[in-house]
Amino acid sequence: MQKYLINPNQKLSKINKDIYGTFSEHLGRCIYEGVYVGEDSPIPNVKGMRKDVVSALKEMGIPVLRWPGGCFADEYHWKDGIGPKADRKKMINTHWGGVVEDNSFGTHEFFELCEQIGCEAYVNGNVGSGTVQEMSEWVEYMTFDGLSPMSELRKKNGREKPWKVKYFGVGNENWGCGGHMLPEFYADQYRRYETFVRDYNGNEHIYRIACGANAFDYNWTEVLMKKAASRINGLSLHYYTLPGDWGNKGKATEYTDDEYYTTIAKCYKMEELVRRHCEIISRYDPEKRVDLIVDEWGTWYDVEEGTNPGFLYQQSTLRDALVAGITLNIFNKHSDRIRMANIAQTVNVLQSVVLTDGEDMLLTPTYHIFKMYKSHAENTLLGSFLTTDYLEENKQTPVLTESASIDENGTIVSTISNASLTEGYEIKCQVADFEVKEVKAEIVSGNARDYNTFDNKEVVKTVEFTDFTLTKDGFVAKLPPCSVAKFIIK
Ligand code: AHR
């Protein structure tokens, strides 16, 4: 029997709702077809946005959406995407499939999408191939309420009032597709570009995000903190989970047990990454003023057969649900420093939450995990500890992970993942100094290779979980293999 202790007396950090954010790039069928079909489409839409997808994303409770990239951000020139659609420039999406980008989804459409979903906007600027002036004017166009060339242009294009840009990214992956810069050079560029990201509207500060490290590149974080910390609000981190390597990533739906466990172990590397990047940030910023922003994470497999290799379309099995559950538990546990995270990506690309096929749509296992975990949003993280087996002899990857939080009414939320393919675990949960009156639970579980198809959309879904008994200070539950569960404890 595993012991699980939750300590409501140990109130740690606030779990920012933006940890449950997503990312949507002009890549493959994410924006076009995925969310935007245009007003003339036979697919039911409101101002060009798919009704079915928007309502699913709303229901999932997306707090914040990152756009327009990704690598695309550093070749995106925002003025190409405003004004009458017929006049908008067509360009080649050089990073993603070499297809024509007609710019019919631009700044106005992005904010329309955010409004329809009811989420905040995270706009990523272009440092790699754009100018300081271009970035500065974009911010002016989006956020300035007074009289200026850019606010007049916005009004001419039909939007009187400015929008709220909560987060602004100063470049993306500038160590790679965003310009192959060295950290010293980027730190200087960041300082220069960020200077012209103006806060126009009094106390509405635009939160600036500096491009952060590629996975294990700790030197990047070190240099950025040393040279630019005083001007950074959030420093990003990108990490993808590949069962194989970049040449042969592995398949999304067909994999051996070994590949499954490798995926889980590689996903759990996120814990080490977050911890070690945070240690560096803390050396320069012990007051915790600079946040860590994990604005790209998730699984990356070989594309589905017969699809454009540049479109990064992959299916999603219960293995992805485990990756999501484990990763979100890690983020919750590090919410003292992580303010936002954005899974890559939202629709039809990489570890999506929604897949579409023409007018059809399905929810992936990852969708169900996000919907389940949103109960943690804005709660306070609690001290908690769960005993566990490990995948390897050197105890690198726990089979079970958990996180626990409490809301303002004193209701405790706990999420637990069991990555074992074969073992169910009996878990004895005890909540310190707490008289448990009621526990409700739900679960996503099944065969690791289960996934939802357009013919059968409910193979993987959330169901009520009842395999537990109440004790006076907690419960004893039998968590099945390959599962993610949530317990609401009152
Ligand atoms: O999410 C796909 C790509 O992965 C993004 O465009 C880029 O930032 C990263 O390399």
Short mmCIF file of C-alpha atoms and ligand atoms in Angstrom, two decimals:
data_model
loop_
_atom_site.label_atom_id
_atom_site.label_comp_id
_atom_site.label_asym_id
_atom_site.label_seq_id
_atom_site.Cartn_x
_atom_site.Cartn_y
_atom_site.Cartn_z
CA MET A 1 0.00 0.00 0.00
CA GLN A 2 1.36 3.45 -0.92
CA LYS A 3 1.13 6.24 1.63
CA TYR A 4 -0.11 9.63 0.52
CA LEU A 5 0.10 12.55 2.93
CA ILE A 6 -1.50 15.92 2.26
CA ASN A 7 -0.74 18.76 4.64
CA PRO A 8 -3.28 21.62 4.49
CA ASN A 9 -1.22 23.47 7.10
CA GLN A 10 1.57 23.83 4.58
CA LYS A 11 0.21 26.36 2.11
CA LEU A 12 2.79 26.92 -0.60
CA SER A 13 2.42 28.88 -3.83
CA LYS A 14 -0.60 29.96 -5.84
CA ILE A 15 -1.18 27.77 -8.89
CA ASN A 16 -1.60 30.36 -11.62
CA LYS A 17 -4.43 29.40 -13.99
CA ASP A 18 -2.17 30.25 -16.93
CA ILE A 19 -0.19 27.06 -16.27
CA TYR A 20 -3.05 25.39 -18.17
CA GLY A 21 -2.50 27.46 -21.32
CA THR A 22 -2.12 26.28 -24.91
CA PHE A 23 -0.18 27.32 -27.99
CA SER A 24 -1.51 27.81 -31.53
CA GLU A 25 0.80 28.44 -34.46
CA HIS A 26 0.36 29.04 -38.17
CA LEU A 27 1.43 25.46 -38.69
CA GLY A 28 -0.35 22.74 -40.63
CA ARG A 29 -4.03 22.64 -39.74
CA CYS A 30 -3.86 24.33 -36.37
CA ILE A 31 -5.11 27.82 -37.23
CA TYR A 32 -6.52 27.19 -40.72
CA GLU A 33 -9.11 24.39 -40.65
CA GLY A 34 -8.47 23.78 -36.93
CA VAL A 35 -9.92 26.97 -35.52
CA TYR A 36 -10.45 29.27 -38.49
CA VAL A 37 -12.46 28.26 -41.53
CA GLY A 38 -13.54 31.68 -42.78
CA GLU A 39 -17.00 33.19 -42.76
CA ASP A 40 -18.07 31.60 -46.04
CA SER A 41 -17.31 28.05 -44.89
CA PRO A 42 -20.14 25.49 -44.73
CA ILE A 43 -18.64 24.50 -41.35
CA PRO A 44 -20.71 26.32 -38.70
CA ASN A 45 -18.72 29.34 -37.59
CA VAL A 46 -18.94 32.71 -35.92
CA LYS A 47 -16.88 35.32 -37.76
CA GLY A 48 -14.88 32.48 -39.31
CA MET A 49 -14.12 30.63 -36.03
CA ARG A 50 -15.39 27.05 -35.84
CA LYS A 51 -18.28 26.87 -33.41
CA ASP A 52 -17.53 23.27 -32.36
CA VAL A 53 -13.83 23.87 -31.62
CA VAL A 54 -14.40 27.17 -29.84
CA SER A 55 -17.05 25.64 -27.63
CA ALA A 56 -14.79 22.67 -26.77
CA LEU A 57 -11.91 24.99 -25.89
CA LYS A 58 -14.21 27.14 -23.80
CA GLU A 59 -15.48 24.10 -21.95
CA MET A 60 -11.90 22.96 -21.34
CA GLY A 61 -11.27 26.37 -19.79
CA ILE A 62 -8.22 27.54 -21.75
CA PRO A 63 -6.93 30.52 -19.74
CA VAL A 64 -4.43 31.87 -22.27
CA LEU A 65 -3.53 31.27 -25.91
CA ARG A 66 -0.09 31.80 -27.43
CA TRP A 67 0.09 32.96 -31.09
CA PRO A 68 1.34 33.21 -33.92
CA GLY A 69 4.33 30.91 -33.27
CA GLY A 70 6.69 29.22 -32.71
CA CYS A 71 9.16 29.42 -35.54
CA PHE A 72 6.46 31.14 -37.57
CA ALA A 73 6.57 34.14 -35.21
CA ASP A 74 10.08 35.07 -36.30
CA GLU A 75 9.09 35.34 -39.94
CA TYR A 76 5.67 36.88 -39.34
CA HIS A 77 5.13 40.46 -40.39
CA TRP A 78 1.97 41.55 -38.69
CA LYS A 79 1.03 44.26 -41.18
CA ASP A 80 0.51 41.51 -43.78
CA GLY A 81 -2.39 40.27 -41.66
CA ILE A 82 -4.55 43.38 -41.25
CA GLY A 83 -6.97 45.28 -43.47
CA PRO A 84 -9.31 43.92 -46.17
CA LYS A 85 -8.62 40.20 -46.63
CA ALA A 86 -8.48 40.42 -50.41
CA ASP A 87 -5.57 42.86 -50.14
CA ARG A 88 -3.55 40.85 -47.64
CA LYS A 89 -0.19 39.60 -48.82
CA LYS A 90 0.30 35.95 -49.54
CA MET A 91 3.54 34.41 -48.30
CA ILE A 92 5.20 31.03 -48.07
CA ASN A 93 5.24 29.37 -44.69
CA THR A 94 8.86 28.35 -45.03
CA HIS A 95 9.09 26.53 -41.72
CA TRP A 96 5.97 24.48 -42.00
CA GLY A 97 5.32 22.63 -45.23
CA GLY A 98 6.12 25.45 -47.68
CA VAL A 99 2.41 26.12 -48.11
CA VAL A 100 0.86 29.47 -48.99
CA GLU A 101 -0.14 31.58 -46.02
CA ASP A 102 -2.81 34.00 -47.15
CA ASN A 103 -2.81 35.97 -43.91
CA SER A 104 -6.58 35.76 -43.63
CA PHE A 105 -6.08 35.06 -39.92
CA GLY A 106 -4.24 38.02 -38.44
CA THR A 107 -4.27 40.25 -35.39
CA HIS A 108 -8.00 41.08 -35.44
CA GLU A 109 -8.92 37.44 -35.94
CA PHE A 110 -6.65 36.30 -33.10
CA PHE A 111 -8.29 38.65 -30.62
CA GLU A 112 -11.72 37.64 -31.92
CA LEU A 113 -10.77 34.02 -31.20
CA CYS A 114 -9.59 34.88 -27.69
CA GLU A 115 -12.81 36.77 -27.06
CA GLN A 116 -14.92 33.84 -28.24
CA ILE A 117 -12.96 31.37 -26.08
CA GLY A 118 -12.85 33.80 -23.16
CA CYS A 119 -9.08 33.58 -22.71
CA GLU A 120 -6.14 35.95 -22.39
CA ALA A 121 -3.79 36.76 -25.26
CA TYR A 122 -0.10 35.87 -25.43
CA VAL A 123 1.35 37.44 -28.58
CA ASN A 124 4.82 36.44 -29.72
CA GLY A 125 6.82 39.13 -31.53
CA ASN A 126 9.39 38.81 -34.32
CA VAL A 127 13.03 39.40 -33.39
CA GLY A 128 14.60 36.99 -35.89
CA SER A 129 13.57 38.75 -39.12
CA GLY A 130 11.64 41.78 -37.91
CA THR A 131 12.73 45.25 -36.90
CA VAL A 132 12.44 47.05 -33.59
CA GLN A 133 10.08 49.50 -35.28
CA GLU A 134 7.86 46.70 -36.53
CA MET A 135 7.57 45.17 -33.08
CA SER A 136 7.04 48.50 -31.43
CA GLU A 137 4.30 49.46 -33.90
CA TRP A 138 2.52 46.15 -33.38
CA VAL A 139 2.31 46.81 -29.65
CA GLU A 140 1.08 50.35 -30.39
CA TYR A 141 -1.51 49.00 -32.86
CA MET A 142 -2.84 46.48 -30.37
CA THR A 143 -2.80 48.45 -27.15
CA PHE A 144 -2.74 52.23 -27.60
CA ASP A 145 -5.94 54.07 -26.81
CA GLY A 146 -4.89 57.63 -27.80
CA LEU A 147 -4.13 59.34 -31.07
CA SER A 148 -1.25 57.79 -33.01
CA PRO A 149 -0.58 56.44 -36.49
CA MET A 150 -1.04 52.83 -35.38
CA SER A 151 -4.17 53.38 -33.29
CA GLU A 152 -5.70 55.27 -36.23
CA LEU A 153 -4.83 52.37 -38.51
CA ARG A 154 -6.48 49.94 -36.09
CA LYS A 155 -9.60 52.08 -36.02
CA LYS A 156 -9.62 52.30 -39.81
CA ASN A 157 -9.56 48.50 -39.81
CA GLY A 158 -12.67 48.37 -37.68
CA ARG A 159 -11.47 48.16 -34.09
CA GLU A 160 -12.05 51.26 -32.04
CA LYS A 161 -10.80 50.15 -28.64
CA PRO A 162 -7.40 48.59 -28.02
CA TRP A 163 -7.11 44.97 -26.98
CA LYS A 164 -5.49 43.62 -23.87
CA VAL A 165 -2.17 41.91 -24.49
CA LYS A 166 -1.42 40.13 -21.24
CA TYR A 167 1.84 38.53 -22.36
CA PHE A 168 4.27 39.53 -25.09
CA GLY A 169 7.12 37.28 -26.26
CA VAL A 170 10.26 39.01 -27.50
CA GLY A 171 11.23 36.42 -30.10
CA ASN A 172 10.97 32.63 -30.14
CA GLU A 173 13.74 30.03 -30.08
CA ASN A 174 16.27 32.67 -31.07
CA TRP A 175 18.96 30.06 -30.43
CA GLY A 176 17.48 28.12 -33.41
CA CYS A 177 14.77 28.95 -35.96
CA GLY A 178 14.54 32.48 -34.55
CA GLY A 179 17.99 33.53 -35.77
CA HIS A 180 20.61 31.04 -34.49
CA MET A 181 21.86 33.62 -32.01
CA LEU A 182 24.29 33.09 -29.19
CA PRO A 183 22.90 33.86 -25.73
CA GLU A 184 25.07 36.98 -25.27
CA PHE A 185 23.87 38.41 -28.59
CA TYR A 186 20.22 37.57 -27.89
CA ALA A 187 20.43 39.09 -24.40
CA ASP A 188 21.48 42.39 -25.99
CA GLN A 189 18.81 42.10 -28.66
CA TYR A 190 16.23 41.37 -25.99
CA ARG A 191 17.20 44.51 -24.07
CA ARG A 192 16.93 46.58 -27.22
CA TYR A 193 13.60 45.21 -28.54
CA GLU A 194 11.98 45.09 -25.11
CA THR A 195 12.70 48.79 -24.60
CA PHE A 196 10.19 49.59 -27.33
CA VAL A 197 7.45 47.30 -26.05
CA ARG A 198 5.63 50.23 -24.45
CA ASP A 199 3.04 50.15 -21.69
CA TYR A 200 0.57 52.60 -23.18
CA ASN A 201 -2.38 52.25 -20.91
CA GLY A 202 -1.35 53.52 -17.52
CA ASN A 203 -1.25 50.68 -15.09
CA GLU A 204 -1.76 47.92 -17.66
CA HIS A 205 1.69 46.45 -17.82
CA ILE A 206 2.50 44.15 -20.72
CA TYR A 207 4.31 41.17 -19.27
CA ARG A 208 7.53 40.64 -21.27
CA ILE A 209 8.80 37.14 -21.98
CA ALA A 210 12.38 36.58 -23.07
CA CYS A 211 13.22 33.61 -25.25
CA GLY A 212 14.58 30.96 -22.93
CA ALA A 213 16.56 27.80 -23.20
CA ASN A 214 16.26 24.81 -25.41
CA ALA A 215 15.76 22.02 -22.86
CA PHE A 216 19.08 21.31 -21.12
CA ASP A 217 20.93 24.45 -22.26
CA TYR A 218 21.52 25.84 -18.77
CA ASN A 219 24.11 28.29 -20.05
CA TRP A 220 21.39 30.14 -21.98
CA THR A 221 19.45 30.74 -18.75
CA GLU A 222 22.61 31.77 -16.94
CA VAL A 223 23.56 34.36 -19.57
CA LEU A 224 20.05 35.77 -19.91
CA MET A 225 19.71 36.17 -16.16
CA LYS A 226 23.14 37.72 -15.85
CA LYS A 227 22.69 40.22 -18.67
CA ALA A 228 19.00 41.02 -18.82
CA ALA A 229 17.17 39.87 -15.66
CA SER A 230 16.19 43.38 -14.64
CA ARG A 231 14.17 43.79 -17.86
CA ILE A 232 12.61 40.31 -17.96
CA ASN A 233 9.25 39.36 -16.44
CA GLY A 234 9.31 35.76 -17.59
CA LEU A 235 12.01 33.58 -19.10
CA SER A 236 10.78 30.75 -21.28
CA LEU A 237 11.76 27.10 -21.59
CA HIS A 238 10.97 24.67 -24.40
CA TYR A 239 11.05 20.91 -23.95
CA TYR A 240 9.48 18.20 -26.10
CA THR A 241 9.08 14.51 -25.21
CA LEU A 242 10.21 12.22 -28.02
CA PRO A 243 10.29 8.46 -27.43
CA GLY A 244 13.14 8.22 -29.98
CA ASP A 245 15.38 10.90 -31.44
CA TRP A 246 14.83 13.70 -33.97
CA GLY A 247 15.60 11.37 -36.90
CA ASN A 248 13.21 8.66 -35.74
CA LYS A 249 10.84 10.01 -33.15
CA GLY A 250 8.55 7.00 -32.88
CA LYS A 251 4.93 6.45 -33.74
CA ALA A 252 2.01 8.05 -31.95
CA THR A 253 -0.25 5.02 -31.71
CA GLU A 254 1.95 1.97 -32.19
CA TYR A 255 4.68 1.48 -29.66
CA THR A 256 6.28 -1.21 -27.57
CA ASP A 257 6.10 -1.29 -23.79
CA ASP A 258 9.74 -0.17 -23.74
CA GLU A 259 8.92 2.84 -25.90
CA TYR A 260 6.02 3.65 -23.60
CA TYR A 261 8.26 3.65 -20.54
CA THR A 262 10.96 5.65 -22.35
CA THR A 263 8.32 8.25 -23.15
CA ILE A 264 7.28 8.45 -19.50
CA ALA A 265 10.91 8.71 -18.35
CA LYS A 266 11.66 11.43 -20.88
CA CYS A 267 8.52 13.31 -19.95
CA TYR A 268 9.55 13.20 -16.29
CA LYS A 269 12.83 14.90 -17.25
CA MET A 270 10.71 18.04 -17.11
CA GLU A 271 11.06 17.91 -13.32
CA GLU A 272 14.86 18.07 -13.47
CA LEU A 273 14.75 20.76 -16.16
CA VAL A 274 12.40 23.00 -14.23
CA ARG A 275 14.29 22.48 -10.98
CA ARG A 276 17.69 23.23 -12.48
CA HIS A 277 16.61 26.22 -14.55
CA CYS A 278 14.83 27.58 -11.46
CA GLU A 279 17.98 27.12 -9.39
CA ILE A 280 19.87 29.34 -11.85
CA ILE A 281 17.08 31.92 -11.95
CA SER A 282 17.02 31.94 -8.12
CA ARG A 283 20.72 32.72 -7.89
CA TYR A 284 20.10 35.99 -9.72
CA ASP A 285 16.58 36.57 -8.46
CA PRO A 286 16.01 35.20 -4.96
CA GLU A 287 12.93 37.45 -4.59
CA LYS A 288 11.18 35.48 -7.32
CA ARG A 289 10.43 38.43 -9.56
CA VAL A 290 11.32 36.60 -12.78
CA ASP A 291 9.02 33.68 -13.62
CA LEU A 292 9.68 30.55 -15.62
CA ILE A 293 7.33 30.21 -18.60
CA VAL A 294 7.21 26.77 -20.23
CA ASP A 295 5.61 27.99 -23.42
CA GLU A 296 6.20 24.86 -25.50
CA TRP A 297 5.93 21.34 -24.14
CA GLY A 298 4.39 18.01 -25.06
CA THR A 299 4.97 14.88 -27.11
CA TRP A 300 6.42 14.95 -30.61
CA TYR A 301 6.06 11.81 -32.74
CA ASP A 302 6.49 10.93 -36.42
CA VAL A 303 3.57 12.39 -38.38
CA GLU A 304 0.60 10.18 -39.24
CA GLU A 305 1.17 8.26 -42.45
CA GLY A 306 0.04 10.07 -45.58
CA THR A 307 0.05 13.52 -43.98
CA ASN A 308 2.32 16.45 -44.87
CA PRO A 309 5.55 16.00 -42.83
CA GLY A 310 5.63 19.77 -42.31
CA PHE A 311 2.19 19.76 -40.68
CA LEU A 312 3.16 17.78 -37.56
CA TYR A 313 -0.19 16.01 -37.35
CA GLN A 314 -0.20 13.19 -34.82
CA GLN A 315 -2.79 11.08 -33.02
CA SER A 316 -2.88 10.97 -29.26
CA THR A 317 -3.29 7.93 -27.02
CA LEU A 318 -3.69 7.35 -23.31
CA ARG A 319 0.13 7.58 -23.14
CA ASP A 320 -0.30 11.29 -23.96
CA ALA A 321 -2.82 11.62 -21.15
CA LEU A 322 -0.16 10.28 -18.79
CA VAL A 323 2.40 12.74 -20.17
CA ALA A 324 -0.07 15.58 -19.62
CA GLY A 325 -1.00 14.45 -16.10
CA ILE A 326 2.60 13.96 -15.00
CA THR A 327 3.75 17.27 -16.52
CA LEU A 328 0.91 19.28 -15.01
CA ASN A 329 1.64 17.73 -11.60
CA ILE A 330 5.26 18.87 -12.01
CA PHE A 331 4.15 22.39 -12.97
CA ASN A 332 1.79 22.58 -9.99
CA LYS A 333 4.61 21.54 -7.66
CA HIS A 334 6.83 24.29 -9.09
CA SER A 335 4.15 26.96 -9.18
CA ASP A 336 6.26 29.19 -6.95
CA ARG A 337 8.23 30.00 -10.11
CA ILE A 338 6.18 28.76 -13.07
CA ARG A 339 3.55 31.30 -13.96
CA MET A 340 2.46 30.07 -17.35
CA ALA A 341 2.82 27.04 -19.60
CA ASN A 342 1.46 26.37 -23.09
CA ILE A 343 1.12 22.87 -24.45
CA ALA A 344 2.12 22.46 -28.10
CA GLN A 345 -0.29 22.74 -29.65
CA THR A 346 -4.04 23.35 -29.54
CA VAL A 347 -5.60 21.73 -32.64
CA ASN A 348 -4.24 19.20 -35.18
CA VAL A 349 -0.56 19.79 -34.34
CA LEU A 350 1.64 17.71 -31.99
CA GLN A 351 0.01 16.92 -28.61
CA SER A 352 -3.26 18.63 -29.48
CA VAL A 353 -6.32 18.78 -27.32
CA VAL A 354 -8.64 18.72 -30.34
CA LEU A 355 -8.39 17.03 -33.76
CA THR A 356 -10.55 17.91 -36.75
CA ASP A 357 -11.43 16.17 -40.00
CA GLY A 358 -13.45 18.41 -42.31
CA GLU A 359 -16.50 19.34 -40.28
CA ASP A 360 -15.87 16.58 -37.74
CA MET A 361 -14.05 17.07 -34.45
CA LEU A 362 -12.82 14.91 -31.57
CA LEU A 363 -11.36 15.49 -28.14
CA THR A 364 -8.02 13.83 -27.41
CA PRO A 365 -7.05 12.13 -24.12
CA THR A 366 -4.96 15.23 -23.35
CA TYR A 367 -8.11 17.36 -23.55
CA HIS A 368 -9.68 15.33 -20.77
CA ILE A 369 -6.63 15.78 -18.54
CA PHE A 370 -6.64 19.56 -18.98
CA LYS A 371 -10.33 19.69 -18.18
CA MET A 372 -9.75 17.52 -15.11
CA TYR A 373 -6.80 19.58 -13.83
CA LYS A 374 -8.43 22.95 -14.22
CA SER A 375 -9.84 22.49 -10.69
CA HIS A 376 -6.32 23.32 -9.45
CA ALA A 377 -6.32 26.70 -11.21
CA GLU A 378 -5.88 29.66 -8.83
CA ASN A 379 -5.79 27.28 -5.83
CA THR A 380 -2.96 27.21 -3.31
CA LEU A 381 -0.49 24.37 -3.65
CA LEU A 382 -0.29 22.20 -0.52
CA GLY A 383 2.59 20.23 0.89
CA SER A 384 2.09 16.59 -0.10
CA PHE A 385 4.05 13.38 -0.45
CA LEU A 386 3.28 10.02 -2.08
CA THR A 387 5.45 6.92 -1.72
CA THR A 388 6.06 5.23 -5.06
CA ASP A 389 7.92 2.61 -7.04
CA TYR A 390 10.32 3.81 -9.72
CA LEU A 391 10.71 2.85 -13.36
CA GLU A 392 14.47 2.43 -13.17
CA GLU A 393 16.87 0.99 -10.62
CA ASN A 394 18.51 4.37 -10.11
CA LYS A 395 15.11 5.78 -9.15
CA GLN A 396 14.93 8.55 -11.74
CA THR A 397 11.27 8.26 -12.69
CA PRO A 398 8.48 7.69 -10.18
CA VAL A 399 5.66 5.45 -11.33
CA LEU A 400 3.18 7.57 -9.37
CA THR A 401 3.07 11.36 -9.31
CA GLU A 402 0.70 13.70 -7.52
CA SER A 403 -0.08 17.27 -6.61
CA ALA A 404 -2.58 18.71 -4.15
CA SER A 405 -4.11 22.14 -3.76
CA ILE A 406 -6.78 23.89 -1.73
CA ASP A 407 -9.34 26.46 -2.82
CA GLU A 408 -10.63 29.42 -0.85
CA ASN A 409 -13.52 27.38 0.56
CA GLY A 410 -11.17 24.76 1.97
CA THR A 411 -11.90 22.12 -0.67
CA ILE A 412 -8.84 20.04 -1.51
CA VAL A 413 -8.06 18.93 -5.07
CA SER A 414 -5.61 16.11 -5.65
CA THR A 415 -4.49 14.65 -8.95
CA ILE A 416 -2.58 11.38 -9.15
CA SER A 417 -1.04 9.59 -12.13
CA ASN A 418 -0.12 5.91 -12.33
CA ALA A 419 2.22 5.23 -15.27
CA SER A 420 2.50 1.47 -14.74
CA LEU A 421 1.18 -0.61 -17.64
CA THR A 422 0.44 -3.56 -15.40
CA GLU A 423 0.23 -2.58 -11.73
CA GLY A 424 -2.71 -1.08 -9.96
CA TYR A 425 -1.73 0.69 -6.72
CA GLU A 426 -3.56 0.87 -3.45
CA ILE A 427 -3.13 4.38 -2.08
CA LYS A 428 -3.88 5.36 1.47
CA CYS A 429 -4.42 9.11 1.57
CA GLN A 430 -4.33 10.96 4.89
CA VAL A 431 -5.06 14.66 5.17
CA ALA A 432 -3.49 16.21 8.25
CA ASP A 433 -5.81 17.93 10.74
CA PHE A 434 -8.76 17.50 8.42
CA GLU A 435 -12.01 15.72 8.97
CA VAL A 436 -13.02 14.26 5.65
CA LYS A 437 -16.76 14.39 5.03
CA GLU A 438 -16.94 13.71 1.33
CA VAL A 439 -14.68 12.59 -1.53
CA LYS A 440 -15.65 12.66 -5.20
CA ALA A 441 -13.33 11.34 -7.87
CA GLU A 442 -12.98 10.98 -11.61
CA ILE A 443 -10.53 9.08 -13.78
CA VAL A 444 -9.10 8.68 -17.26
CA SER A 445 -7.79 5.13 -17.68
CA GLY A 446 -7.67 2.13 -19.99
CA ASN A 447 -5.20 0.53 -22.33
CA ALA A 448 -2.14 2.70 -22.99
CA ARG A 449 -2.69 2.41 -26.73
CA ASP A 450 -6.33 3.51 -26.63
CA TYR A 451 -7.22 6.59 -28.60
CA ASN A 452 -10.26 8.39 -29.94
CA THR A 453 -11.06 8.17 -33.63
CA PHE A 454 -13.62 9.98 -35.77
CA ASP A 455 -15.60 6.71 -35.77
CA ASN A 456 -15.35 6.21 -32.05
CA LYS A 457 -14.77 9.44 -30.18
CA GLU A 458 -15.28 8.15 -26.67
CA VAL A 459 -12.75 5.36 -26.32
CA VAL A 460 -10.82 7.56 -23.88
CA LYS A 461 -12.89 9.84 -21.69
CA THR A 462 -13.29 10.95 -18.11
CA VAL A 463 -15.61 8.83 -15.97
CA GLU A 464 -16.62 8.89 -12.33
CA PHE A 465 -14.23 6.89 -10.13
CA THR A 466 -15.70 4.98 -7.25
CA ASP A 467 -13.04 2.40 -6.34
CA PHE A 468 -12.18 3.97 -3.00
CA THR A 469 -13.41 3.94 0.59
CA LEU A 470 -13.56 6.88 2.94
CA THR A 471 -11.56 6.94 6.15
CA LYS A 472 -11.89 9.53 8.89
CA ASP A 473 -8.96 11.57 7.59
CA GLY A 474 -8.84 10.60 3.93
CA PHE A 475 -9.50 7.61 1.70
CA VAL A 476 -8.04 4.36 0.43
CA ALA A 477 -8.18 4.07 -3.37
CA LYS A 478 -7.18 1.42 -5.85
CA LEU A 479 -5.69 3.27 -8.80
CA PRO A 480 -5.71 1.09 -11.95
CA PRO A 481 -2.71 0.82 -14.29
CA CYS A 482 -2.20 3.61 -16.81
CA SER A 483 -4.50 6.14 -15.21
CA VAL A 484 -4.85 9.73 -14.13
CA ALA A 485 -7.38 10.50 -11.39
CA LYS A 486 -8.67 13.51 -9.52
CA PHE A 487 -10.01 13.51 -5.98
CA ILE A 488 -12.08 16.38 -4.62
CA ILE A 489 -11.88 16.20 -0.84
CA LYS A 490 -14.27 18.10 1.43
O1 AHR B 1 5.72 23.55 -31.92
C1 AHR B 1 6.44 23.34 -33.10
C2 AHR B 1 7.74 24.10 -33.13
O2 AHR B 1 8.59 23.61 -32.14
C3 AHR B 1 7.69 25.57 -32.86
O3 AHR B 1 7.36 26.32 -33.97
C4 AHR B 1 9.08 25.88 -32.42
O4 AHR B 1 9.15 26.97 -31.54
C5 AHR B 1 9.55 24.58 -31.80
O5 AHR B 1 10.78 24.19 -32.28
#
